[in-house]
């Protein structure tokens, strides 16, 4: 057995072996020995087991090796002098595959048990951390980067057409798939138990939801405010931290509480845009004045975007097309330049307490299902089927409403996905389409929706968004971009206690009528500035489509990249050209998002 230092293959410039950087290339392969009498644990410089700034703890005892990275917390606190990996070894001996159930916080976990020929992989409940893996024969290769698993000699995986299709559908590659053939990702709260070359995947935790109403608002509001404070305090720890500030309810709450806790103004970073309808700096300034924050501002330019595009593509292990990654990077870079190494993000509030507009919109469609069937089938639907009914605006809208209402959730939410606005044959080459299953994206969406521990559609949509909007998208966006800037990000609104509390907030408190996040806003009505409580949701959206139309250097770069993409044999060149034409003539913002998605695919493939 290798020593701990040799096994990890430490290449980090950090002065101590407890921290690993992205240059720390260490993987664990668990495979049968050639004699078949045990598990051969070998070191190979082909995987990454900890991100910049994440604590990586390793321990080895009697042929069992444990590694845990991130910011784990244990149900039973660590004893004086005990490290996290040693505790993992104890849990493995006592609890076996149930070990992850006794760990909270953000973490990636790997255990290799040579004598028992077993391995256990797991990530945290929310999916703040990631873990990709592949089984090649009797070999298990894993890393928190899918590209490094794919590059391992035992795997040698090429690009997966289905992964490409899923990326273009979702603007990212949702777990459990990846962009590489035969390489998969763990889902949030999932564990992989490897025994004698066989894989078993199960969930070690699920969020318990309450569907029934409750009548103790004041008590729940008090508990909620305390949990918010506790979450910010735990995320801050003993570090000097800064915070993102978009001017929304979540980032403003985090910044305000951070100021209260540390007894001095929180340092915050905000981005603005010289583009009508995109700039939210006014609300960031309102929060800064209200809480007395030590705020810093920066206005993003088209040149910034052009300069940062290659860095975004380089940072991700798969193509990723959330354009606000640029904003996240610049905010973190400003903080890093000022000497900060940790930032607090406000991500997660919408997905635990009902802040996305689609929750209210789908509530309107769900109402149709409560109309007696004989009225729907005997009166409404025959009426909207009459010839010419869609020539008049009121009845045209009624027909559209009935059509959409008859599509079950979660499929209904995809009605406006651009994939459904033209035949797939008009988008993709025949050769590419022949290699994919076009229905897989809906299968992926149905899984977390149907797996939710709830019968209420609001809670089920929240559970879906915890996976797709948060773990697959927003957390990957912020975590990767802050890491690129040399910053560790922490998410106080995703504190375990706060997430579990959110499950017990009933649906009619999350979305009251069409009012989003009713409980959150009422509980903080006397804490947050009124304009922030009543503003419409926005965020760090990027005016890329407008700048692409007006900035020559950006337009030339994009034009060249899309020409290269058209030669790859995936998307039809005439379709790419049509999107570019529609961007100029019809709607710069809408088609700009589609161009960004295609641009980032080509940037990533060509890097």
Coordinates of C-alpha atoms in Angstrom, one line a residue:
X1 CA 0.0 0.0 0.0
X2 CA 1.3 3.5 -0.8
X3 CA 1.9 6.0 1.8
X4 CA -0.7 8.7 2.1
X5 CA 1.5 11.3 0.5
X6 CA 2.5 9.0 -2.3
X7 CA -1.0 7.8 -2.8
X8 CA -2.4 11.2 -3.3
X9 CA 0.4 12.3 -5.6
X10 CA 0.6 15.7 -4.1
X11 CA 1.6 18.4 -6.6
X12 CA 0.0 21.3 -4.9
X13 CA 2.0 24.5 -4.3
X14 CA 0.3 24.8 -0.9
X15 CA 2.7 24.3 2.0
X16 CA 0.8 21.5 3.7
X17 CA -0.7 18.3 2.3
X18 CA -4.1 19.0 3.8
X19 CA -5.0 21.3 1.0
X20 CA -5.3 20.2 -2.7
X21 CA -5.6 22.4 -5.7
X22 CA -6.9 21.7 -9.2
X23 CA -3.3 20.8 -10.1
X24 CA -3.4 18.0 -7.5
X25 CA -3.9 15.2 -9.9
X26 CA -4.9 12.2 -7.8
X27 CA -7.3 9.4 -8.5
X28 CA -8.2 6.2 -6.8
X29 CA -8.7 3.2 -9.0
X30 CA -10.4 0.3 -7.2
X31 CA -9.9 -2.9 -9.2
X32 CA -9.3 -6.6 -8.7
X33 CA -5.7 -7.7 -8.4
X34 CA -4.4 -9.9 -11.1
X35 CA -4.4 -12.8 -8.8
X36 CA -8.1 -12.2 -7.9
X37 CA -7.4 -12.3 -4.2
X38 CA -8.0 -8.7 -3.3
X39 CA -8.6 -5.1 -4.3
X40 CA -5.6 -3.3 -5.8
X41 CA -5.7 0.4 -5.0
X42 CA -3.4 2.2 -7.3
X43 CA -2.3 5.8 -7.7
X44 CA -2.6 7.5 -11.1
X45 CA -2.2 11.2 -12.0
X46 CA -5.6 11.4 -13.8
X47 CA -8.2 12.7 -11.4
X48 CA -8.9 15.6 -9.1
X49 CA -10.3 15.0 -5.6
X50 CA -10.5 18.5 -4.2
X51 CA -11.1 21.9 -5.6
X52 CA -9.1 25.1 -4.8
X53 CA -9.6 26.0 -1.2
X54 CA -11.5 22.9 -0.3
X55 CA -10.2 21.0 2.6
X56 CA -9.0 17.5 1.6
X57 CA -8.6 15.0 4.4
X58 CA -7.0 11.5 3.9
X59 CA -6.7 8.7 6.3
X60 CA -5.6 5.0 5.9
X61 CA -5.9 2.2 8.3
X62 CA -5.6 -1.6 7.9
X63 CA -6.0 -1.5 4.1
X64 CA -8.9 0.9 4.1
X65 CA -8.4 4.4 2.6
X66 CA -10.8 7.3 3.2
X67 CA -10.9 10.7 1.5
X68 CA -13.3 13.5 2.1
X69 CA -13.1 17.0 0.7
X70 CA -15.3 20.1 0.9
X71 CA -16.7 21.4 4.1
X72 CA -18.2 18.4 5.8
X73 CA -19.9 18.4 9.3
X74 CA -20.6 15.3 11.2
X75 CA -23.7 14.5 13.2
X76 CA -21.4 13.8 16.1
X77 CA -18.8 16.6 16.3
X78 CA -15.1 15.8 15.7
X79 CA -13.1 15.1 18.8
X80 CA -10.1 17.3 19.7
X81 CA -7.3 16.5 17.2
X82 CA -9.5 14.2 15.1
X83 CA -9.6 14.8 11.3
X84 CA -12.5 14.3 9.0
X85 CA -11.1 11.3 7.2
X86 CA -10.3 9.4 10.4
X87 CA -14.0 9.9 11.4
X88 CA -15.0 8.6 8.0
X89 CA -13.0 5.4 8.7
X90 CA -14.7 4.9 12.0
X91 CA -18.1 5.4 10.4
X92 CA -17.3 3.0 7.7
X93 CA -16.3 0.3 10.2
X94 CA -19.5 0.9 12.2
X95 CA -22.1 1.9 9.6
X96 CA -20.8 0.6 6.3
X97 CA -22.6 2.0 3.3
X98 CA -24.8 4.2 5.6
X99 CA -21.7 6.3 6.4
X100 CA -22.9 9.4 4.3
X101 CA -26.1 9.6 6.4
X102 CA -24.0 10.8 9.3
X103 CA -22.3 13.6 7.3
X104 CA -23.7 17.1 6.6
X105 CA -22.4 20.1 4.8
X106 CA -20.8 20.0 1.4
X107 CA -18.6 17.1 0.7
X108 CA -17.2 14.5 -1.7
X109 CA -16.5 11.2 -0.1
X110 CA -14.5 8.2 -1.3
X111 CA -13.7 5.0 0.7
X112 CA -11.7 2.1 -0.7
X113 CA -11.7 -1.0 1.4
X114 CA -9.0 -3.4 0.1
X115 CA -9.6 -6.4 2.4
X116 CA -13.4 -6.4 1.7
X117 CA -13.0 -5.5 -2.0
X118 CA -15.4 -2.6 -1.7
X119 CA -15.5 1.1 -2.5
X120 CA -18.0 3.8 -1.5
X121 CA -18.5 7.1 -3.3
X122 CA -21.0 9.9 -2.3
X123 CA -21.6 13.6 -2.5
X124 CA -23.6 15.9 -0.3
X125 CA -27.3 16.2 0.0
X126 CA -27.8 19.2 -2.3
X127 CA -25.0 18.5 -4.8
X128 CA -22.7 21.4 -3.9
X129 CA -19.8 19.1 -4.7
X130 CA -19.6 16.8 -7.7
X131 CA -18.3 13.4 -8.4
X132 CA -18.0 11.6 -11.8
X133 CA -17.1 8.0 -12.3
X134 CA -16.7 5.3 -14.9
X135 CA -16.4 1.5 -14.7
X136 CA -14.1 0.0 -17.2
X137 CA -14.1 -3.8 -16.8
X138 CA -13.2 -4.3 -13.2
X139 CA -11.8 -0.9 -12.7
X140 CA -13.6 2.0 -11.0
X141 CA -12.2 5.5 -11.9
X142 CA -13.6 8.6 -10.3
X143 CA -12.9 12.3 -10.0
X144 CA -14.8 15.5 -9.4
X145 CA -14.1 16.3 -13.0
X146 CA -15.8 14.3 -15.7
X147 CA -13.1 15.2 -18.3
X148 CA -10.4 13.6 -16.2
X149 CA -12.3 10.4 -15.8
X150 CA -12.8 10.3 -19.5
X151 CA -9.1 10.9 -20.1
X152 CA -8.0 8.0 -17.9
X153 CA -6.4 5.2 -20.0
X154 CA -8.8 2.6 -18.7
X155 CA -11.7 4.7 -19.8
X156 CA -10.6 6.7 -22.9
X157 CA -14.1 8.0 -23.5
X158 CA -15.1 10.1 -26.5
X159 CA -17.9 12.6 -26.7
X160 CA -21.4 11.2 -26.2
X161 CA -24.0 12.3 -28.8
X162 CA -26.8 12.0 -26.2
X163 CA -24.7 14.2 -23.8
X164 CA -24.4 16.8 -26.6
X165 CA -28.2 16.6 -27.2
X166 CA -28.9 17.0 -23.5
X167 CA -26.6 20.0 -23.3
X168 CA -28.3 21.7 -26.2
X169 CA -31.7 21.0 -24.6
X170 CA -30.8 22.2 -21.1
X171 CA -27.8 24.5 -21.7
X172 CA -25.8 22.2 -19.4
X173 CA -25.4 18.4 -19.1
X174 CA -27.6 17.3 -16.2
X175 CA -26.6 14.4 -13.9
X176 CA -26.5 11.5 -14.1
X177 CA -25.2 11.8 -17.6
X178 CA -22.0 13.6 -18.8
X179 CA -20.8 14.8 -22.2
X180 CA -18.6 11.6 -22.3
X181 CA -19.5 8.1 -23.3
X182 CA -19.7 5.8 -20.3
X183 CA -18.9 8.5 -17.7
X184 CA -21.6 9.4 -15.2
X185 CA -22.1 11.8 -12.3
X186 CA -23.6 11.1 -8.9
X187 CA -26.9 12.8 -8.1
X188 CA -27.3 14.9 -5.0
X189 CA -27.6 12.7 -1.8
X190 CA -26.6 9.6 -3.8
X191 CA -24.1 7.0 -2.9
X192 CA -22.3 4.4 -5.1
X193 CA -21.4 1.1 -3.4
X194 CA -18.9 -0.9 -5.4
X195 CA -18.5 -4.6 -4.5
X196 CA -16.6 -7.1 -6.5
X197 CA -16.9 -5.1 -9.7
X198 CA -20.7 -4.5 -9.3
X199 CA -22.2 -1.1 -8.7
X200 CA -25.2 -0.3 -6.6
X201 CA -26.5 3.3 -6.5
X202 CA -29.0 4.5 -3.9
X203 CA -30.0 7.7 -2.1
X204 CA -29.0 8.0 1.5
X205 CA -31.2 11.1 2.3
X206 CA -34.3 12.7 1.0
X207 CA -36.0 16.0 1.9
X208 CA -39.2 15.5 3.8
X209 CA -41.9 17.8 2.5
X210 CA -45.1 18.9 4.3
X211 CA -48.2 19.2 2.0
X212 CA -50.7 20.2 4.7
X213 CA -51.4 23.8 5.8
X214 CA -50.2 25.0 9.2
X215 CA -51.3 27.8 11.5
X216 CA -48.3 28.8 13.5
X217 CA -46.7 31.5 11.3
X218 CA -45.2 33.6 14.1
X219 CA -43.4 30.6 15.7
X220 CA -42.2 29.4 12.3
X221 CA -41.0 32.9 11.3
X222 CA -38.9 33.1 14.5
X223 CA -37.4 29.8 13.9
X224 CA -36.7 30.7 10.3
X225 CA -34.9 33.9 11.2
X226 CA -32.7 32.1 13.7
X227 CA -31.9 29.4 11.2
X228 CA -30.9 32.1 8.6
X229 CA -28.5 33.6 11.1
X230 CA -27.1 30.2 12.1
X231 CA -26.5 29.4 8.4
X232 CA -24.6 32.6 7.7
X233 CA -22.6 32.2 10.9
X234 CA -21.7 28.6 10.1
X235 CA -20.8 29.5 6.5
X236 CA -18.6 32.4 7.7
X237 CA -16.8 30.3 10.3
X238 CA -13.6 32.0 11.4
X239 CA -12.7 33.4 8.0
X240 CA -12.7 37.0 6.7
X241 CA -15.4 36.7 4.1
X242 CA -17.0 38.9 1.4
X243 CA -20.4 38.4 -0.2
X244 CA -22.1 38.6 -3.6
X245 CA -24.8 41.3 -3.8
X246 CA -27.2 41.3 -6.7
X247 CA -29.8 43.3 -4.9
X248 CA -32.2 40.4 -4.6
X249 CA -33.8 39.1 -1.4
X250 CA -31.3 36.3 -0.9
X251 CA -28.0 38.1 -1.4
X252 CA -29.4 41.1 0.6
X253 CA -30.4 38.9 3.5
X254 CA -27.0 37.2 3.5
X255 CA -25.1 40.6 3.4
X256 CA -27.3 42.0 6.2
X257 CA -26.9 39.1 8.5
X258 CA -23.2 39.0 7.8
X259 CA -23.0 42.6 8.9
X260 CA -24.9 41.8 12.1
X261 CA -22.8 38.7 13.0
X262 CA -19.4 40.2 12.5
X263 CA -20.3 43.6 14.0
X264 CA -18.9 45.6 11.1
X265 CA -20.1 46.3 7.5
X266 CA -20.0 43.3 5.2
X267 CA -17.8 43.7 2.1
X268 CA -20.0 43.1 -0.9
X269 CA -19.4 43.0 -4.7
X270 CA -22.0 43.9 -7.3
X271 CA -22.1 44.0 -11.1
X272 CA -24.0 46.4 -13.3
X273 CA -24.6 46.5 -17.1
X274 CA -25.0 49.5 -19.4
X275 CA -28.1 47.9 -21.0
X276 CA -31.7 48.9 -20.5
X277 CA -33.7 46.2 -18.5
X278 CA -30.6 44.4 -17.2
X279 CA -29.0 46.7 -14.7
X280 CA -29.9 45.9 -11.1
X281 CA -27.3 48.1 -9.4
X282 CA -30.1 50.3 -8.0
X283 CA -31.3 47.5 -5.7
X284 CA -27.8 46.6 -4.6
X285 CA -27.3 50.2 -3.6
X286 CA -30.6 50.1 -1.7
X287 CA -29.4 47.1 0.3
X288 CA -26.0 48.7 0.8
X289 CA -27.6 51.9 2.3
X290 CA -30.1 49.9 4.4
X291 CA -27.5 47.7 6.0
X292 CA -24.5 50.0 5.9
X293 CA -22.5 47.7 3.7
X294 CA -19.0 48.2 2.5
X295 CA -20.0 47.8 -1.1
X296 CA -17.9 47.6 -4.3
X297 CA -19.3 48.0 -7.8
X298 CA -18.2 47.2 -11.3
X299 CA -19.9 47.7 -14.7
X300 CA -19.3 44.9 -17.1
X301 CA -18.5 45.7 -20.7
X302 CA -18.5 43.7 -24.0
X303 CA -14.7 43.5 -23.9
X304 CA -14.9 41.9 -20.5
X305 CA -17.1 39.2 -21.9
X306 CA -14.9 38.6 -24.9
X307 CA -11.8 38.3 -22.6
X308 CA -13.5 36.0 -20.2
X309 CA -15.1 33.5 -22.7
X310 CA -12.0 31.3 -23.0
X311 CA -11.6 31.2 -19.2
X312 CA -15.2 30.0 -18.8
X313 CA -14.7 27.3 -21.3
X314 CA -11.4 26.2 -19.8
X315 CA -12.8 26.0 -16.3
X316 CA -15.6 23.6 -16.8
X317 CA -15.2 19.8 -17.3
X318 CA -18.2 19.9 -19.6
X319 CA -19.8 22.5 -21.9
X320 CA -21.8 24.9 -19.7
X321 CA -23.9 27.8 -21.0
X322 CA -25.2 29.9 -18.2
X323 CA -24.0 33.3 -19.4
X324 CA -24.1 34.8 -15.9
X325 CA -21.0 32.7 -15.2
X326 CA -19.1 35.8 -16.6
X327 CA -20.7 38.0 -13.9
X328 CA -19.9 35.4 -11.1
X329 CA -16.3 35.3 -12.2
X330 CA -15.8 39.0 -12.3
X331 CA -17.4 39.5 -8.9
X332 CA -15.1 36.8 -7.4
X333 CA -12.1 38.2 -9.2
X334 CA -12.7 41.7 -7.7
X335 CA -12.9 40.1 -4.2
X336 CA -9.7 38.1 -4.8
X337 CA -7.9 41.2 -6.0
X338 CA -8.8 42.8 -2.7
X339 CA -7.3 39.9 -0.7
X340 CA -10.4 37.8 0.0
X341 CA -10.3 34.0 -0.3
X342 CA -13.9 33.2 0.8
X343 CA -17.3 34.6 -0.4
X344 CA -20.8 33.9 0.6
X345 CA -23.4 33.3 -2.1
X346 CA -27.2 33.7 -1.8
X347 CA -28.1 30.8 -4.1
X348 CA -30.8 28.4 -3.1
X349 CA -33.6 30.5 -1.6
X350 CA -35.8 30.3 -4.7
X351 CA -35.5 26.5 -4.8
X352 CA -36.3 25.9 -1.2
X353 CA -39.0 28.5 -0.6
X354 CA -40.8 29.1 -3.9
X355 CA -39.2 32.0 -5.7
X356 CA -39.3 31.1 -9.4
X357 CA -42.1 32.6 -11.5
X358 CA -43.0 29.2 -13.1
X359 CA -44.4 28.1 -9.7
X360 CA -47.2 30.7 -9.9
X361 CA -47.7 30.2 -13.6
X362 CA -48.1 26.4 -13.3
X363 CA -50.6 27.0 -10.4
X364 CA -52.9 28.6 -13.0
X365 CA -52.7 25.6 -15.3
X366 CA -53.1 23.2 -12.4
X367 CA -56.4 24.9 -11.6
X368 CA -57.9 23.4 -14.8
X369 CA -57.5 19.9 -13.4
X370 CA -59.8 20.8 -10.5
X371 CA -62.7 21.6 -12.8
X372 CA -65.1 18.6 -12.9
X373 CA -64.3 16.2 -15.7
X374 CA -67.8 16.4 -17.2
X375 CA -67.4 20.2 -17.7
X376 CA -63.9 19.9 -19.1
X377 CA -64.7 17.0 -21.4
X378 CA -68.3 17.8 -22.2
X379 CA -68.2 21.6 -22.6
X380 CA -64.8 23.3 -22.6
X381 CA -62.8 21.0 -24.8
X382 CA -65.5 20.5 -27.4
X383 CA -65.9 24.3 -27.5
X384 CA -62.2 25.1 -28.1
X385 CA -62.1 22.4 -30.8
X386 CA -64.7 24.2 -32.9
X387 CA -63.4 25.3 -36.4
X388 CA -62.1 28.9 -36.4
X389 CA -62.1 29.3 -32.7
X390 CA -58.5 30.4 -32.7
X391 CA -59.1 33.3 -35.0
X392 CA -60.3 35.5 -32.1
X393 CA -57.9 36.5 -29.4
X394 CA -59.9 35.5 -26.2
X395 CA -60.9 32.1 -27.5
X396 CA -57.4 31.6 -29.0
X397 CA -55.9 32.1 -25.6
X398 CA -58.5 29.7 -24.1
X399 CA -57.6 27.0 -26.6
X400 CA -53.9 27.5 -25.8
X401 CA -54.6 27.3 -22.1
X402 CA -56.6 24.1 -22.4
X403 CA -53.9 22.5 -24.6
X404 CA -51.2 23.3 -22.1
X405 CA -53.2 22.4 -19.0
X406 CA -53.8 18.9 -20.4
X407 CA -50.0 18.3 -20.5
X408 CA -49.0 16.9 -17.1
X409 CA -46.1 18.3 -15.0
X410 CA -43.2 18.4 -15.4
X411 CA -43.5 18.1 -19.2
X412 CA -45.7 21.2 -19.4
X413 CA -42.8 23.4 -18.2
X414 CA -41.0 22.6 -21.4
X415 CA -43.7 24.0 -23.7
X416 CA -41.6 27.0 -24.5
X417 CA -38.3 25.2 -24.9
X418 CA -36.9 26.2 -28.3
X419 CA -36.5 22.5 -29.1
X420 CA -40.2 22.3 -29.4
X421 CA -40.6 25.2 -31.8
X422 CA -39.4 23.4 -34.9
X423 CA -38.8 19.8 -36.0
X424 CA -35.6 18.3 -34.7
X425 CA -34.8 17.5 -38.3
X426 CA -34.5 21.2 -39.0
X427 CA -31.9 21.6 -36.1
X428 CA -29.7 18.5 -36.4
X429 CA -28.0 16.5 -39.1
X430 CA -29.6 13.1 -39.8
X431 CA -26.4 11.3 -38.8
X432 CA -26.5 13.0 -35.4
X433 CA -30.2 12.4 -34.7
X434 CA -29.8 8.7 -35.5
X435 CA -27.5 8.4 -32.4
X436 CA -29.8 10.1 -29.8
X437 CA -33.0 9.5 -27.9
X438 CA -34.9 12.7 -28.2
X439 CA -37.2 11.9 -25.3
X440 CA -34.5 11.5 -22.7
X441 CA -34.6 15.1 -21.4
X442 CA -38.2 14.7 -20.3
X443 CA -37.3 11.3 -18.7
X444 CA -34.6 13.2 -16.7
X445 CA -37.0 15.9 -15.6
X446 CA -39.6 13.4 -14.5
X447 CA -37.2 11.6 -12.2
X448 CA -36.8 14.2 -9.4
X449 CA -40.3 15.4 -9.9
X450 CA -41.8 12.0 -9.3
X451 CA -39.2 11.1 -6.6
X452 CA -40.2 14.0 -4.4
X453 CA -41.6 13.0 -1.0
X454 CA -44.7 15.0 -1.7
X455 CA -48.0 14.9 -3.6
X456 CA -48.3 18.6 -4.1
X457 CA -47.1 20.0 -7.4
X458 CA -45.4 23.0 -5.8
X459 CA -43.2 20.8 -3.6
X460 CA -42.5 18.5 -6.5
X461 CA -41.5 21.4 -8.7
X462 CA -39.2 22.7 -5.9
X463 CA -37.6 19.2 -5.7
X464 CA -37.0 19.2 -9.4
X465 CA -35.4 22.6 -9.2
X466 CA -33.2 21.6 -6.4
X467 CA -31.6 19.2 -8.8
X468 CA -31.9 20.9 -12.3
X469 CA -31.8 24.6 -11.5
X470 CA -29.5 24.5 -8.4
X471 CA -27.2 21.4 -8.5
X472 CA -26.9 21.1 -12.2
X473 CA -26.8 24.8 -13.0
X474 CA -26.5 27.6 -10.5
X475 CA -24.1 25.9 -8.1
X476 CA -21.9 24.7 -10.9
X477 CA -21.9 28.2 -12.3
X478 CA -20.9 29.9 -9.1
X479 CA -18.6 27.3 -7.7
X480 CA -16.5 26.9 -10.8
X481 CA -16.2 30.6 -11.5
X482 CA -15.2 31.5 -8.0
X483 CA -12.7 28.7 -8.1
X484 CA -11.3 30.1 -11.3
X485 CA -10.8 33.4 -9.5
X486 CA -9.1 31.8 -6.5
X487 CA -12.1 32.1 -4.2
X488 CA -14.0 29.5 -2.2
X489 CA -17.7 30.1 -2.2
X490 CA -20.1 29.0 0.6
X491 CA -23.9 28.9 0.5
X492 CA -25.5 29.8 3.8
X493 CA -29.1 29.3 2.5
X494 CA -28.3 25.7 1.8
X495 CA -27.3 25.0 5.4
X496 CA -28.7 21.5 6.2
X497 CA -30.9 22.7 9.0
X498 CA -32.4 25.5 6.8
X499 CA -33.1 23.1 3.9
X500 CA -34.8 20.6 6.2
X501 CA -36.9 23.5 7.7
X502 CA -38.0 24.6 4.2
X503 CA -39.5 21.2 3.6
X504 CA -41.9 21.8 6.5
X505 CA -43.1 25.1 5.1
X506 CA -46.4 24.3 3.4
X507 CA -46.9 25.0 -0.3
X508 CA -49.5 27.7 0.4
X509 CA -46.9 29.6 2.3
X510 CA -44.3 29.2 -0.4
X511 CA -46.6 30.5 -3.2
X512 CA -49.7 32.2 -1.8
X513 CA -52.1 32.8 -4.6
X514 CA -49.6 34.1 -7.2
X515 CA -47.3 35.7 -4.6
X516 CA -43.9 34.1 -4.7
X517 CA -41.9 33.4 -1.5
X518 CA -44.7 34.6 0.7
X519 CA -43.3 33.0 3.9
X520 CA -39.8 34.2 3.3
X521 CA -40.9 37.8 2.6
X522 CA -43.4 38.0 5.4
X523 CA -40.9 36.6 7.9
X524 CA -38.4 39.3 6.9
X525 CA -40.8 42.1 6.2
X526 CA -39.3 44.3 8.9
X527 CA -35.7 43.4 8.1
X528 CA -35.2 43.8 4.3
X529 CA -35.8 47.1 2.5
X530 CA -39.3 47.3 1.0
X531 CA -38.2 47.9 -2.6
X532 CA -36.2 44.7 -2.5
X533 CA -39.2 42.8 -1.0
X534 CA -41.5 44.0 -3.8
X535 CA -39.2 43.9 -6.8
X536 CA -39.5 41.4 -9.6
X537 CA -36.9 38.7 -9.8
X538 CA -33.9 39.3 -11.9
X539 CA -30.4 38.2 -10.9
X540 CA -27.0 38.5 -12.7
X541 CA -28.4 38.1 -16.2
X542 CA -26.0 39.2 -19.0
X543 CA -27.1 41.4 -21.9
X544 CA -25.1 39.2 -24.3
X545 CA -27.6 39.3 -27.1
X546 CA -27.7 43.1 -27.2
X547 CA -23.9 43.4 -27.0
X548 CA -23.5 40.8 -29.7
X549 CA -25.7 42.9 -32.0
X550 CA -23.8 46.1 -31.3
X551 CA -20.2 45.2 -30.6
X552 CA -18.1 44.4 -33.7
X553 CA -15.2 42.6 -32.0
X554 CA -17.6 40.3 -30.0
X555 CA -19.7 39.7 -33.2
X556 CA -16.6 38.7 -35.2
X557 CA -15.4 36.3 -32.6
X558 CA -18.8 34.6 -32.3
X559 CA -19.2 34.4 -36.1
X560 CA -16.0 32.5 -36.5
X561 CA -16.8 30.1 -33.7
X562 CA -20.2 29.3 -35.0
X563 CA -18.8 28.6 -38.4
X564 CA -16.5 26.1 -36.8
X565 CA -19.4 24.5 -34.9
X566 CA -21.4 24.1 -38.2
X567 CA -18.6 21.9 -39.6
X568 CA -18.8 19.4 -36.7
X569 CA -21.7 17.5 -38.1
X570 CA -24.1 18.0 -35.1
X571 CA -26.2 21.1 -35.8
X572 CA -27.2 21.9 -39.4
X573 CA -25.3 24.9 -40.7
X574 CA -28.5 26.4 -42.1
X575 CA -30.1 26.2 -38.7
X576 CA -27.1 28.0 -37.1
X577 CA -27.3 30.7 -39.8
X578 CA -31.1 31.1 -39.2
X579 CA -30.5 31.7 -35.5
X580 CA -28.0 34.3 -36.3
X581 CA -30.4 36.0 -38.7
X582 CA -33.2 35.9 -36.2
X583 CA -31.0 37.4 -33.6
X584 CA -30.4 40.4 -35.8
X585 CA -33.9 40.8 -37.1
X586 CA -36.3 39.5 -34.4
X587 CA -35.2 39.4 -30.8
X588 CA -31.6 40.0 -29.7
X589 CA -32.0 38.8 -26.2
X590 CA -33.9 35.5 -26.8
X591 CA -31.8 34.4 -29.8
X592 CA -28.7 35.7 -28.1
X593 CA -29.1 33.1 -25.4
X594 CA -29.3 30.4 -28.1
X595 CA -26.1 31.7 -29.7
X596 CA -24.3 31.8 -26.3
X597 CA -25.2 28.1 -25.9
X598 CA -23.8 27.2 -29.3
X599 CA -20.8 29.5 -28.7
X600 CA -19.9 27.9 -25.4
X601 CA -20.1 24.4 -26.9
X602 CA -17.6 25.2 -29.6
X603 CA -15.4 27.1 -27.2
X604 CA -15.3 24.1 -24.9
X605 CA -14.7 21.5 -27.6
X606 CA -12.0 23.6 -29.2
X607 CA -10.1 24.4 -26.0

